[in-house]
């Protein structure tokens, strides 16, 4: 579908995840289950942190906000993707595309900054256990979360304004399953160098800042763990940060594959796979990883299940 060269685009069409009709029922069922697990898992983490007294610590304070971000982050993409899988026309309005990109970009950077705040928390807990309470005060935790949201959505305002003030007058086919900067920039008939540079700048700066914070924190953490004499102590110390490390690794690898590389048509399918990971799969995996690998969360889940069973019996 195309429009006249002097006409601004009002509707976009997604290419979607696949052109193979036989895969559509399988993909729809799979991603519907993923989304349901994402909703249940992330809401469950928030309720668990609020209700379990042993989880009223900075680590789980950050985890609860990470779950909130993951819930809305996934919701900005997945419901539309699911409806498009079973629709004949995968369309989205110009304004709808702008709104989707605004929330997606804002929540993505918020998640990146929250992950770095969580690494700082683990550094304080393992490297300075005696001063942990005085370092990670309630006001500092609130400030770090607030900083993550403010910076995340400030850069999203700039990126969205730049991207959707461009002129779109040719093809309206977005070769993706949601509105994202790289495929949108390919469609524009305006000069896109400034928006391209802005996207690379924001992704590069925020990812570099967050990744540096995580790497520096874990360098000190691993150094401290190696100095612990007992194997049981080392295992306990590492178990408190392994969940965060796994979640951060999955997220960053998929983001870097998509954004920080030279454009190549040979990598288009890999781009979509990477995008599925950080936009759809990661929000589901985060609560599962923390639930399966963290003893305190397991304990809180078991206590909640016992309380529920007692209430049912009564």
PDB file of C-alpha atoms in Angstrom:
ATOM      1  CA  UNK A   1       0.000   0.000   0.000  1.00  0.00           C
ATOM      2  CA  UNK A   2       1.383   3.397  -0.872  1.00  0.00           C
ATOM      3  CA  UNK A   3       0.276   6.992  -0.840  1.00  0.00           C
ATOM      4  CA  UNK A   4       1.078  10.038  -2.896  1.00  0.00           C
ATOM      5  CA  UNK A   5       4.492  11.619  -2.472  1.00  0.00           C
ATOM      6  CA  UNK A   6       3.045  14.902  -1.220  1.00  0.00           C
ATOM      7  CA  UNK A   7       0.670  13.279   1.280  1.00  0.00           C
ATOM      8  CA  UNK A   8       1.536  12.583   4.910  1.00  0.00           C
ATOM      9  CA  UNK A   9       0.868   8.993   6.001  1.00  0.00           C
ATOM     10  CA  UNK A  10      -2.149   8.417   8.246  1.00  0.00           C
ATOM     11  CA  UNK A  11      -2.083   4.604   8.493  1.00  0.00           C
ATOM     12  CA  UNK A  12       0.772   2.101   8.682  1.00  0.00           C
ATOM     13  CA  UNK A  13       0.736  -1.632   7.941  1.00  0.00           C
ATOM     14  CA  UNK A  14       2.914  -4.153   9.800  1.00  0.00           C
ATOM     15  CA  UNK A  15       4.591  -7.024   7.964  1.00  0.00           C
ATOM     16  CA  UNK A  16       4.103  -9.065  11.144  1.00  0.00           C
ATOM     17  CA  UNK A  17       6.057 -11.966  12.593  1.00  0.00           C
ATOM     18  CA  UNK A  18       5.588 -14.399   9.727  1.00  0.00           C
ATOM     19  CA  UNK A  19       4.055 -14.795   6.285  1.00  0.00           C
ATOM     20  CA  UNK A  20       3.568 -18.534   6.787  1.00  0.00           C
ATOM     21  CA  UNK A  21      -0.164 -19.070   7.504  1.00  0.00           C
ATOM     22  CA  UNK A  22       0.501 -22.527   8.961  1.00  0.00           C
ATOM     23  CA  UNK A  23       2.612 -21.007  11.746  1.00  0.00           C
ATOM     24  CA  UNK A  24       0.000 -18.433  12.781  1.00  0.00           C
ATOM     25  CA  UNK A  25      -2.113 -20.694  15.105  1.00  0.00           C
ATOM     26  CA  UNK A  26       1.051 -22.001  16.782  1.00  0.00           C
ATOM     27  CA  UNK A  27       2.530 -18.520  17.245  1.00  0.00           C
ATOM     28  CA  UNK A  28      -0.776 -17.074  18.469  1.00  0.00           C
ATOM     29  CA  UNK A  29      -1.223 -19.833  21.071  1.00  0.00           C
ATOM     30  CA  UNK A  30       2.406 -19.613  22.199  1.00  0.00           C
ATOM     31  CA  UNK A  31       2.505 -15.817  22.585  1.00  0.00           C
ATOM     32  CA  UNK A  32      -0.940 -15.729  24.212  1.00  0.00           C
ATOM     33  CA  UNK A  33       0.386 -18.145  26.850  1.00  0.00           C
ATOM     34  CA  UNK A  34       3.545 -16.049  27.194  1.00  0.00           C
ATOM     35  CA  UNK A  35       1.475 -12.891  27.735  1.00  0.00           C
ATOM     36  CA  UNK A  36      -0.789 -14.566  30.300  1.00  0.00           C
ATOM     37  CA  UNK A  37       2.259 -15.834  32.208  1.00  0.00           C
ATOM     38  CA  UNK A  38       3.745 -12.316  31.990  1.00  0.00           C
ATOM     39  CA  UNK A  39       0.607 -10.773  33.515  1.00  0.00           C
ATOM     40  CA  UNK A  40       0.236 -13.409  36.249  1.00  0.00           C
ATOM     41  CA  UNK A  41       3.967 -13.525  37.036  1.00  0.00           C
ATOM     42  CA  UNK A  42       4.548  -9.783  37.287  1.00  0.00           C
ATOM     43  CA  UNK A  43       1.342  -9.013  39.186  1.00  0.00           C
ATOM     44  CA  UNK A  44       2.188 -11.962  41.444  1.00  0.00           C
ATOM     45  CA  UNK A  45       5.651 -10.513  42.206  1.00  0.00           C
ATOM     46  CA  UNK A  46       4.155  -7.118  43.099  1.00  0.00           C
ATOM     47  CA  UNK A  47       1.519  -8.677  45.390  1.00  0.00           C
ATOM     48  CA  UNK A  48       4.145 -10.956  46.941  1.00  0.00           C
ATOM     49  CA  UNK A  49       6.539  -8.073  47.701  1.00  0.00           C
ATOM     50  CA  UNK A  50       3.721  -5.978  49.190  1.00  0.00           C
ATOM     51  CA  UNK A  51       2.349  -8.849  51.294  1.00  0.00           C
ATOM     52  CA  UNK A  52       5.465 -10.704  52.499  1.00  0.00           C
ATOM     53  CA  UNK A  53       7.296  -8.970  55.359  1.00  0.00           C
ATOM     54  CA  UNK A  54      10.576 -10.771  54.564  1.00  0.00           C
ATOM     55  CA  UNK A  55      10.561  -9.115  51.126  1.00  0.00           C
ATOM     56  CA  UNK A  56      10.340  -5.544  52.433  1.00  0.00           C
ATOM     57  CA  UNK A  57      13.936  -4.792  51.446  1.00  0.00           C
ATOM     58  CA  UNK A  58      15.517  -2.523  48.786  1.00  0.00           C
ATOM     59  CA  UNK A  59      16.230  -5.499  46.482  1.00  0.00           C
ATOM     60  CA  UNK A  60      12.559  -6.461  46.279  1.00  0.00           C
ATOM     61  CA  UNK A  61      11.452  -2.831  46.207  1.00  0.00           C
ATOM     62  CA  UNK A  62      13.351  -2.529  42.917  1.00  0.00           C
ATOM     63  CA  UNK A  63      12.059  -5.921  41.760  1.00  0.00           C
ATOM     64  CA  UNK A  64       8.436  -4.851  42.289  1.00  0.00           C
ATOM     65  CA  UNK A  65       8.956  -1.778  40.105  1.00  0.00           C
ATOM     66  CA  UNK A  66      10.781  -3.881  37.506  1.00  0.00           C
ATOM     67  CA  UNK A  67       7.681  -6.098  37.415  1.00  0.00           C
ATOM     68  CA  UNK A  68       5.411  -3.058  36.947  1.00  0.00           C
ATOM     69  CA  UNK A  69       7.610  -1.854  34.072  1.00  0.00           C
ATOM     70  CA  UNK A  70       7.702  -5.339  32.507  1.00  0.00           C
ATOM     71  CA  UNK A  71       3.903  -5.612  32.711  1.00  0.00           C
ATOM     72  CA  UNK A  72       3.275  -2.346  30.857  1.00  0.00           C
ATOM     73  CA  UNK A  73       6.300  -2.841  28.596  1.00  0.00           C
ATOM     74  CA  UNK A  74       4.900  -6.137  27.319  1.00  0.00           C
ATOM     75  CA  UNK A  75       1.379  -4.673  27.096  1.00  0.00           C
ATOM     76  CA  UNK A  76       2.602  -1.896  24.792  1.00  0.00           C
ATOM     77  CA  UNK A  77       3.494  -4.527  22.162  1.00  0.00           C
ATOM     78  CA  UNK A  78       2.004  -7.991  22.765  1.00  0.00           C
ATOM     79  CA  UNK A  79      -1.808  -7.417  22.586  1.00  0.00           C
ATOM     80  CA  UNK A  80      -1.447  -5.619  19.232  1.00  0.00           C
ATOM     81  CA  UNK A  81       0.900  -8.332  17.976  1.00  0.00           C
ATOM     82  CA  UNK A  82      -1.622 -11.036  18.969  1.00  0.00           C
ATOM     83  CA  UNK A  83      -4.542  -9.270  17.278  1.00  0.00           C
ATOM     84  CA  UNK A  84      -2.447  -8.781  14.117  1.00  0.00           C
ATOM     85  CA  UNK A  85      -1.607 -12.493  13.978  1.00  0.00           C
ATOM     86  CA  UNK A  86      -5.298 -13.333  13.471  1.00  0.00           C
ATOM     87  CA  UNK A  87      -6.225 -10.230  11.447  1.00  0.00           C
ATOM     88  CA  UNK A  88      -6.285  -9.908   7.674  1.00  0.00           C
ATOM     89  CA  UNK A  89      -5.036  -6.308   7.885  1.00  0.00           C
ATOM     90  CA  UNK A  90      -2.248  -5.510  10.337  1.00  0.00           C
ATOM     91  CA  UNK A  91      -2.845  -1.751  10.453  1.00  0.00           C
ATOM     92  CA  UNK A  92      -2.144   0.971  12.995  1.00  0.00           C
ATOM     93  CA  UNK A  93      -2.916   4.688  12.796  1.00  0.00           C
ATOM     94  CA  UNK A  94      -0.162   7.301  12.726  1.00  0.00           C
ATOM     95  CA  UNK A  95      -1.122   8.532  16.219  1.00  0.00           C
ATOM     96  CA  UNK A  96      -1.493   4.969  17.499  1.00  0.00           C
ATOM     97  CA  UNK A  97       2.008   4.196  16.247  1.00  0.00           C
ATOM     98  CA  UNK A  98       3.374   7.284  18.027  1.00  0.00           C
ATOM     99  CA  UNK A  99       1.703   6.293  21.310  1.00  0.00           C
ATOM    100  CA  UNK A 100       2.996   2.712  21.067  1.00  0.00           C
ATOM    101  CA  UNK A 101       6.539   3.883  20.375  1.00  0.00           C
ATOM    102  CA  UNK A 102       6.415   6.484  23.170  1.00  0.00           C
ATOM    103  CA  UNK A 103       5.523   3.924  25.848  1.00  0.00           C
ATOM    104  CA  UNK A 104       7.763   1.212  24.417  1.00  0.00           C
ATOM    105  CA  UNK A 105      10.841   3.481  24.259  1.00  0.00           C
ATOM    106  CA  UNK A 106      10.136   5.045  27.651  1.00  0.00           C
ATOM    107  CA  UNK A 107       9.623   1.749  29.467  1.00  0.00           C
ATOM    108  CA  UNK A 108      12.628   0.118  27.746  1.00  0.00           C
ATOM    109  CA  UNK A 109      15.032   2.777  29.047  1.00  0.00           C
ATOM    110  CA  UNK A 110      13.323   2.748  32.461  1.00  0.00           C
ATOM    111  CA  UNK A 111      14.015  -0.999  32.629  1.00  0.00           C
ATOM    112  CA  UNK A 112      17.654  -0.457  31.642  1.00  0.00           C
ATOM    113  CA  UNK A 113      18.124   2.092  34.444  1.00  0.00           C
ATOM    114  CA  UNK A 114      16.298  -0.064  36.995  1.00  0.00           C
ATOM    115  CA  UNK A 115      18.627  -2.967  36.183  1.00  0.00           C
ATOM    116  CA  UNK A 116      21.640  -0.755  36.912  1.00  0.00           C
ATOM    117  CA  UNK A 117      20.056   0.413  40.197  1.00  0.00           C
ATOM    118  CA  UNK A 118      19.535  -3.221  41.168  1.00  0.00           C
ATOM    119  CA  UNK A 119      23.211  -3.971  40.504  1.00  0.00           C
ATOM    120  CA  UNK A 120      24.200  -1.076  42.803  1.00  0.00           C
ATOM    121  CA  UNK A 121      21.910  -2.524  45.474  1.00  0.00           C
ATOM    122  CA  UNK A 122      23.607  -5.945  45.164  1.00  0.00           C
ATOM    123  CA  UNK A 123      27.028  -4.251  45.351  1.00  0.00           C
ATOM    124  CA  UNK A 124      26.045  -2.482  48.584  1.00  0.00           C
ATOM    125  CA  UNK A 125      24.576  -5.684  50.078  1.00  0.00           C
ATOM    126  CA  UNK A 126      27.553  -7.949  49.323  1.00  0.00           C
ATOM    127  CA  UNK A 127      30.526  -5.568  49.479  1.00  0.00           C
ATOM    128  CA  UNK A 128      29.303  -3.400  52.390  1.00  0.00           C
ATOM    129  CA  UNK A 129      26.902  -5.606  54.392  1.00  0.00           C
ATOM    130  CA  UNK A 130      27.465  -3.761  57.692  1.00  0.00           C
ATOM    131  CA  UNK A 131      26.574  -0.403  56.135  1.00  0.00           C
ATOM    132  CA  UNK A 132      23.868  -1.722  53.770  1.00  0.00           C
ATOM    133  CA  UNK A 133      20.941  -0.253  55.701  1.00  0.00           C
ATOM    134  CA  UNK A 134      22.547   3.187  55.873  1.00  0.00           C
ATOM    135  CA  UNK A 135      23.572   3.088  52.173  1.00  0.00           C
ATOM    136  CA  UNK A 136      20.284   1.852  50.696  1.00  0.00           C
ATOM    137  CA  UNK A 137      17.889   4.112  52.566  1.00  0.00           C
ATOM    138  CA  UNK A 138      14.223   4.351  51.600  1.00  0.00           C
ATOM    139  CA  UNK A 139      14.691   7.854  50.182  1.00  0.00           C
ATOM    140  CA  UNK A 140      17.632   6.703  48.036  1.00  0.00           C
ATOM    141  CA  UNK A 141      15.624   3.759  46.677  1.00  0.00           C
ATOM    142  CA  UNK A 142      12.694   6.036  45.820  1.00  0.00           C
ATOM    143  CA  UNK A 143      15.083   8.526  44.177  1.00  0.00           C
ATOM    144  CA  UNK A 144      16.702   5.808  42.021  1.00  0.00           C
ATOM    145  CA  UNK A 145      13.310   4.520  40.875  1.00  0.00           C
ATOM    146  CA  UNK A 146      12.076   8.066  40.202  1.00  0.00           C
ATOM    147  CA  UNK A 147      15.269   8.868  38.265  1.00  0.00           C
ATOM    148  CA  UNK A 148      14.754   5.748  36.116  1.00  0.00           C
ATOM    149  CA  UNK A 149      11.185   6.707  35.175  1.00  0.00           C
ATOM    150  CA  UNK A 150      11.918  10.417  34.596  1.00  0.00           C
ATOM    151  CA  UNK A 151      14.986   9.813  32.416  1.00  0.00           C
ATOM    152  CA  UNK A 152      13.266   6.958  30.578  1.00  0.00           C
ATOM    153  CA  UNK A 153      10.278   9.039  29.521  1.00  0.00           C
ATOM    154  CA  UNK A 154      12.233  12.260  28.917  1.00  0.00           C
ATOM    155  CA  UNK A 155      14.329  10.568  26.238  1.00  0.00           C
ATOM    156  CA  UNK A 156      11.153   8.943  24.886  1.00  0.00           C
ATOM    157  CA  UNK A 157       9.556  12.385  24.423  1.00  0.00           C
ATOM    158  CA  UNK A 158      12.613  13.525  22.431  1.00  0.00           C
ATOM    159  CA  UNK A 159      12.789  10.362  20.307  1.00  0.00           C
ATOM    160  CA  UNK A 160       9.035  10.282  19.631  1.00  0.00           C
ATOM    161  CA  UNK A 161       8.981  13.974  18.672  1.00  0.00           C
ATOM    162  CA  UNK A 162      11.877  13.498  16.275  1.00  0.00           C
ATOM    163  CA  UNK A 163      10.548  10.306  14.698  1.00  0.00           C
ATOM    164  CA  UNK A 164       6.950  11.441  14.206  1.00  0.00           C
ATOM    165  CA  UNK A 165       7.793  14.901  12.947  1.00  0.00           C
ATOM    166  CA  UNK A 166       9.425  13.293   9.917  1.00  0.00           C
ATOM    167  CA  UNK A 167       7.507  13.135   6.659  1.00  0.00           C
ATOM    168  CA  UNK A 168       6.109   9.746   5.592  1.00  0.00           C
ATOM    169  CA  UNK A 169       4.912   9.852   1.999  1.00  0.00           C
ATOM    170  CA  UNK A 170       5.952   6.600   0.283  1.00  0.00           C
ATOM    171  CA  UNK A 171       5.286   3.021   1.312  1.00  0.00           C
ATOM    172  CA  UNK A 172       3.437   2.581   4.611  1.00  0.00           C
ATOM    173  CA  UNK A 173       4.625  -1.004   5.197  1.00  0.00           C
ATOM    174  CA  UNK A 174       6.563  -1.270   8.487  1.00  0.00           C
ATOM    175  CA  UNK A 175       8.761  -4.358   8.243  1.00  0.00           C
ATOM    176  CA  UNK A 176       8.217  -5.266  11.892  1.00  0.00           C
ATOM    177  CA  UNK A 177       5.466  -6.313  14.322  1.00  0.00           C
ATOM    178  CA  UNK A 178       5.422  -3.018  16.282  1.00  0.00           C
ATOM    179  CA  UNK A 179       6.447   0.614  15.819  1.00  0.00           C
ATOM    180  CA  UNK A 180      10.186   0.941  16.402  1.00  0.00           C
ATOM    181  CA  UNK A 181      12.773   3.508  15.309  1.00  0.00           C
ATOM    182  CA  UNK A 182      14.873   1.516  12.762  1.00  0.00           C
ATOM    183  CA  UNK A 183      11.988   0.342  10.500  1.00  0.00           C
ATOM    184  CA  UNK A 184      10.215   3.715  10.835  1.00  0.00           C
ATOM    185  CA  UNK A 185      13.329   5.602   9.750  1.00  0.00           C
ATOM    186  CA  UNK A 186      13.582   3.379   6.665  1.00  0.00           C
ATOM    187  CA  UNK A 187      10.082   4.508   5.604  1.00  0.00           C
ATOM    188  CA  UNK A 188      10.560   8.249   5.960  1.00  0.00           C
ATOM    189  CA  UNK A 189      11.067  10.412   2.875  1.00  0.00           C
ATOM    190  CA  UNK A 190      12.682  13.141   5.033  1.00  0.00           C
ATOM    191  CA  UNK A 191      16.357  13.379   5.895  1.00  0.00           C
ATOM    192  CA  UNK A 192      16.725  10.986   8.813  1.00  0.00           C
ATOM    193  CA  UNK A 193      20.367  11.463   9.797  1.00  0.00           C
ATOM    194  CA  UNK A 194      19.553  13.520  12.919  1.00  0.00           C
ATOM    195  CA  UNK A 195      16.944  10.996  14.121  1.00  0.00           C
ATOM    196  CA  UNK A 196      19.276   8.093  13.356  1.00  0.00           C
ATOM    197  CA  UNK A 197      22.044   9.738  15.355  1.00  0.00           C
ATOM    198  CA  UNK A 198      19.608  10.535  18.172  1.00  0.00           C
ATOM    199  CA  UNK A 199      18.485   6.898  18.404  1.00  0.00           C
ATOM    200  CA  UNK A 200      22.070   5.622  18.410  1.00  0.00           C
ATOM    201  CA  UNK A 201      23.039   8.296  20.964  1.00  0.00           C
ATOM    202  CA  UNK A 202      20.234   7.453  23.388  1.00  0.00           C
ATOM    203  CA  UNK A 203      20.546   3.670  23.049  1.00  0.00           C
ATOM    204  CA  UNK A 204      24.340   3.852  23.210  1.00  0.00           C
ATOM    205  CA  UNK A 205      24.502   6.286  26.155  1.00  0.00           C
ATOM    206  CA  UNK A 206      21.857   4.661  28.327  1.00  0.00           C
ATOM    207  CA  UNK A 207      23.021   1.124  27.595  1.00  0.00           C
ATOM    208  CA  UNK A 208      26.670   2.083  28.125  1.00  0.00           C
ATOM    209  CA  UNK A 209      25.889   3.879  31.395  1.00  0.00           C
ATOM    210  CA  UNK A 210      23.762   1.032  32.719  1.00  0.00           C
ATOM    211  CA  UNK A 211      26.060  -1.717  31.478  1.00  0.00           C
ATOM    212  CA  UNK A 212      29.111   0.047  32.937  1.00  0.00           C
ATOM    213  CA  UNK A 213      27.344   0.347  36.298  1.00  0.00           C
ATOM    214  CA  UNK A 214      26.478  -3.357  36.200  1.00  0.00           C
ATOM    215  CA  UNK A 215      29.979  -4.475  35.133  1.00  0.00           C
ATOM    216  CA  UNK A 216      31.724  -2.292  37.740  1.00  0.00           C
ATOM    217  CA  UNK A 217      29.320  -3.468  40.458  1.00  0.00           C
ATOM    218  CA  UNK A 218      29.816  -7.134  39.596  1.00  0.00           C
ATOM    219  CA  UNK A 219      33.597  -6.740  39.370  1.00  0.00           C
ATOM    220  CA  UNK A 220      33.570  -5.644  43.028  1.00  0.00           C
ATOM    221  CA  UNK A 221      30.941  -8.283  43.884  1.00  0.00           C
ATOM    222  CA  UNK A 222      32.913 -11.180  42.379  1.00  0.00           C
ATOM    223  CA  UNK A 223      36.095  -9.910  44.002  1.00  0.00           C
ATOM    224  CA  UNK A 224      34.331  -9.883  47.380  1.00  0.00           C
ATOM    225  CA  UNK A 225      32.773 -13.324  46.824  1.00  0.00           C
ATOM    226  CA  UNK A 226      36.184 -14.812  45.938  1.00  0.00           C
ATOM    227  CA  UNK A 227      37.535 -13.619  49.289  1.00  0.00           C
ATOM    228  CA  UNK A 228      34.801 -15.462  51.229  1.00  0.00           C
ATOM    229  CA  UNK A 229      36.451 -18.529  52.752  1.00  0.00           C
ATOM    230  CA  UNK A 230      33.497 -20.934  53.056  1.00  0.00           C
ATOM    231  CA  UNK A 231      31.974 -22.430  49.906  1.00  0.00           C
ATOM    232  CA  UNK A 232      28.534 -22.135  51.518  1.00  0.00           C
ATOM    233  CA  UNK A 233      29.072 -18.418  52.052  1.00  0.00           C
ATOM    234  CA  UNK A 234      30.227 -17.925  48.470  1.00  0.00           C
ATOM    235  CA  UNK A 235      27.214 -19.822  47.137  1.00  0.00           C
ATOM    236  CA  UNK A 236      24.790 -17.826  49.298  1.00  0.00           C
ATOM    237  CA  UNK A 237      26.348 -14.511  48.228  1.00  0.00           C
ATOM    238  CA  UNK A 238      26.276 -15.425  44.535  1.00  0.00           C
ATOM    239  CA  UNK A 239      22.679 -16.706  44.709  1.00  0.00           C
ATOM    240  CA  UNK A 240      21.468 -13.250  45.790  1.00  0.00           C
ATOM    241  CA  UNK A 241      22.690 -11.648  42.543  1.00  0.00           C
ATOM    242  CA  UNK A 242      22.565 -14.501  39.982  1.00  0.00           C
ATOM    243  CA  UNK A 243      18.897 -13.829  39.087  1.00  0.00           C
ATOM    244  CA  UNK A 244      19.616 -10.183  38.329  1.00  0.00           C
ATOM    245  CA  UNK A 245      22.682 -11.111  36.290  1.00  0.00           C
ATOM    246  CA  UNK A 246      20.713 -13.593  34.139  1.00  0.00           C
ATOM    247  CA  UNK A 247      17.851 -11.113  33.508  1.00  0.00           C
ATOM    248  CA  UNK A 248      20.235  -8.273  32.618  1.00  0.00           C
ATOM    249  CA  UNK A 249      22.269 -10.504  30.252  1.00  0.00           C
ATOM    250  CA  UNK A 250      19.190 -11.635  28.294  1.00  0.00           C
ATOM    251  CA  UNK A 251      17.941  -8.063  27.930  1.00  0.00           C
ATOM    252  CA  UNK A 252      21.229  -6.460  26.904  1.00  0.00           C
ATOM    253  CA  UNK A 253      22.260  -9.109  24.389  1.00  0.00           C
ATOM    254  CA  UNK A 254      18.956  -8.802  22.495  1.00  0.00           C
ATOM    255  CA  UNK A 255      19.017  -4.977  22.593  1.00  0.00           C
ATOM    256  CA  UNK A 256      22.598  -4.769  21.281  1.00  0.00           C
ATOM    257  CA  UNK A 257      21.836  -7.236  18.463  1.00  0.00           C
ATOM    258  CA  UNK A 258      18.941  -5.053  17.298  1.00  0.00           C
ATOM    259  CA  UNK A 259      20.244  -1.501  17.690  1.00  0.00           C
ATOM    260  CA  UNK A 260      24.013  -1.310  17.924  1.00  0.00           C
ATOM    261  CA  UNK A 261      25.121  -2.908  14.680  1.00  0.00           C
ATOM    262  CA  UNK A 262      25.588  -1.850  11.076  1.00  0.00           C
ATOM    263  CA  UNK A 263      22.419  -2.256   8.960  1.00  0.00           C
ATOM    264  CA  UNK A 264      22.273  -5.486   6.972  1.00  0.00           C
ATOM    265  CA  UNK A 265      19.327  -7.087   5.193  1.00  0.00           C
ATOM    266  CA  UNK A 266      20.773 -10.497   6.041  1.00  0.00           C
ATOM    267  CA  UNK A 267      20.008  -9.852   9.705  1.00  0.00           C
ATOM    268  CA  UNK A 268      16.371  -8.784   9.364  1.00  0.00           C
ATOM    269  CA  UNK A 269      14.944 -12.104  10.636  1.00  0.00           C
ATOM    270  CA  UNK A 270      17.441 -12.169  13.491  1.00  0.00           C
ATOM    271  CA  UNK A 271      16.335  -8.618  14.361  1.00  0.00           C
ATOM    272  CA  UNK A 272      12.744  -9.774  14.771  1.00  0.00           C
ATOM    273  CA  UNK A 273      13.826 -12.732  16.904  1.00  0.00           C
ATOM    274  CA  UNK A 274      15.910 -10.407  19.106  1.00  0.00           C
ATOM    275  CA  UNK A 275      12.985  -7.963  19.318  1.00  0.00           C
ATOM    276  CA  UNK A 276      10.674 -10.789  20.422  1.00  0.00           C
ATOM    277  CA  UNK A 277      13.124 -11.610  23.203  1.00  0.00           C
ATOM    278  CA  UNK A 278      13.436  -8.150  24.735  1.00  0.00           C
ATOM    279  CA  UNK A 279       9.857  -6.968  24.097  1.00  0.00           C
ATOM    280  CA  UNK A 280       7.823 -10.151  24.720  1.00  0.00           C
ATOM    281  CA  UNK A 281       9.931 -12.901  26.312  1.00  0.00           C
ATOM    282  CA  UNK A 282      12.038 -10.921  28.818  1.00  0.00           C
ATOM    283  CA  UNK A 283       9.003  -9.473  30.694  1.00  0.00           C
ATOM    284  CA  UNK A 284       7.824 -13.078  31.188  1.00  0.00           C
ATOM    285  CA  UNK A 285      11.248 -14.492  32.094  1.00  0.00           C
ATOM    286  CA  UNK A 286      12.132 -11.914  34.761  1.00  0.00           C
ATOM    287  CA  UNK A 287       9.531 -12.989  37.372  1.00  0.00           C
ATOM    288  CA  UNK A 288      10.109 -16.679  36.534  1.00  0.00           C
ATOM    289  CA  UNK A 289      13.881 -16.382  36.977  1.00  0.00           C
ATOM    290  CA  UNK A 290      13.500 -14.555  40.300  1.00  0.00           C
ATOM    291  CA  UNK A 291      10.884 -17.083  41.464  1.00  0.00           C
ATOM    292  CA  UNK A 292      12.906 -20.174  40.528  1.00  0.00           C
ATOM    293  CA  UNK A 293      16.386 -18.991  41.551  1.00  0.00           C
ATOM    294  CA  UNK A 294      15.704 -16.905  44.664  1.00  0.00           C
ATOM    295  CA  UNK A 295      15.193 -18.717  47.987  1.00  0.00           C
ATOM    296  CA  UNK A 296      13.446 -15.784  49.693  1.00  0.00           C
ATOM    297  CA  UNK A 297      10.904 -15.516  46.874  1.00  0.00           C
ATOM    298  CA  UNK A 298      10.332 -19.281  46.984  1.00  0.00           C
ATOM    299  CA  UNK A 299       9.794 -19.062  50.729  1.00  0.00           C
ATOM    300  CA  UNK A 300       7.318 -16.186  50.328  1.00  0.00           C
ATOM    301  CA  UNK A 301       5.429 -18.120  47.625  1.00  0.00           C
ATOM    302  CA  UNK A 302       5.168 -21.197  49.866  1.00  0.00           C
ATOM    303  CA  UNK A 303       3.914 -19.075  52.780  1.00  0.00           C
ATOM    304  CA  UNK A 304       1.337 -17.401  50.530  1.00  0.00           C
ATOM    305  CA  UNK A 305       0.168 -20.811  49.262  1.00  0.00           C
ATOM    306  CA  UNK A 306      -0.171 -22.121  52.829  1.00  0.00           C
ATOM    307  CA  UNK A 307      -2.193 -19.062  53.851  1.00  0.00           C
ATOM    308  CA  UNK A 308      -4.423 -19.503  50.797  1.00  0.00           C
ATOM    309  CA  UNK A 309      -5.018 -23.191  51.583  1.00  0.00           C
ATOM    310  CA  UNK A 310      -5.950 -22.311  55.193  1.00  0.00           C
ATOM    311  CA  UNK A 311      -8.413 -19.681  53.984  1.00  0.00           C
ATOM    312  CA  UNK A 312      -9.990 -22.149  51.529  1.00  0.00           C
ATOM    313  CA  UNK A 313     -10.394 -24.772  54.290  1.00  0.00           C
ATOM    314  CA  UNK A 314     -12.124 -22.229  56.527  1.00  0.00           C
TER     315      UNK A 314
END
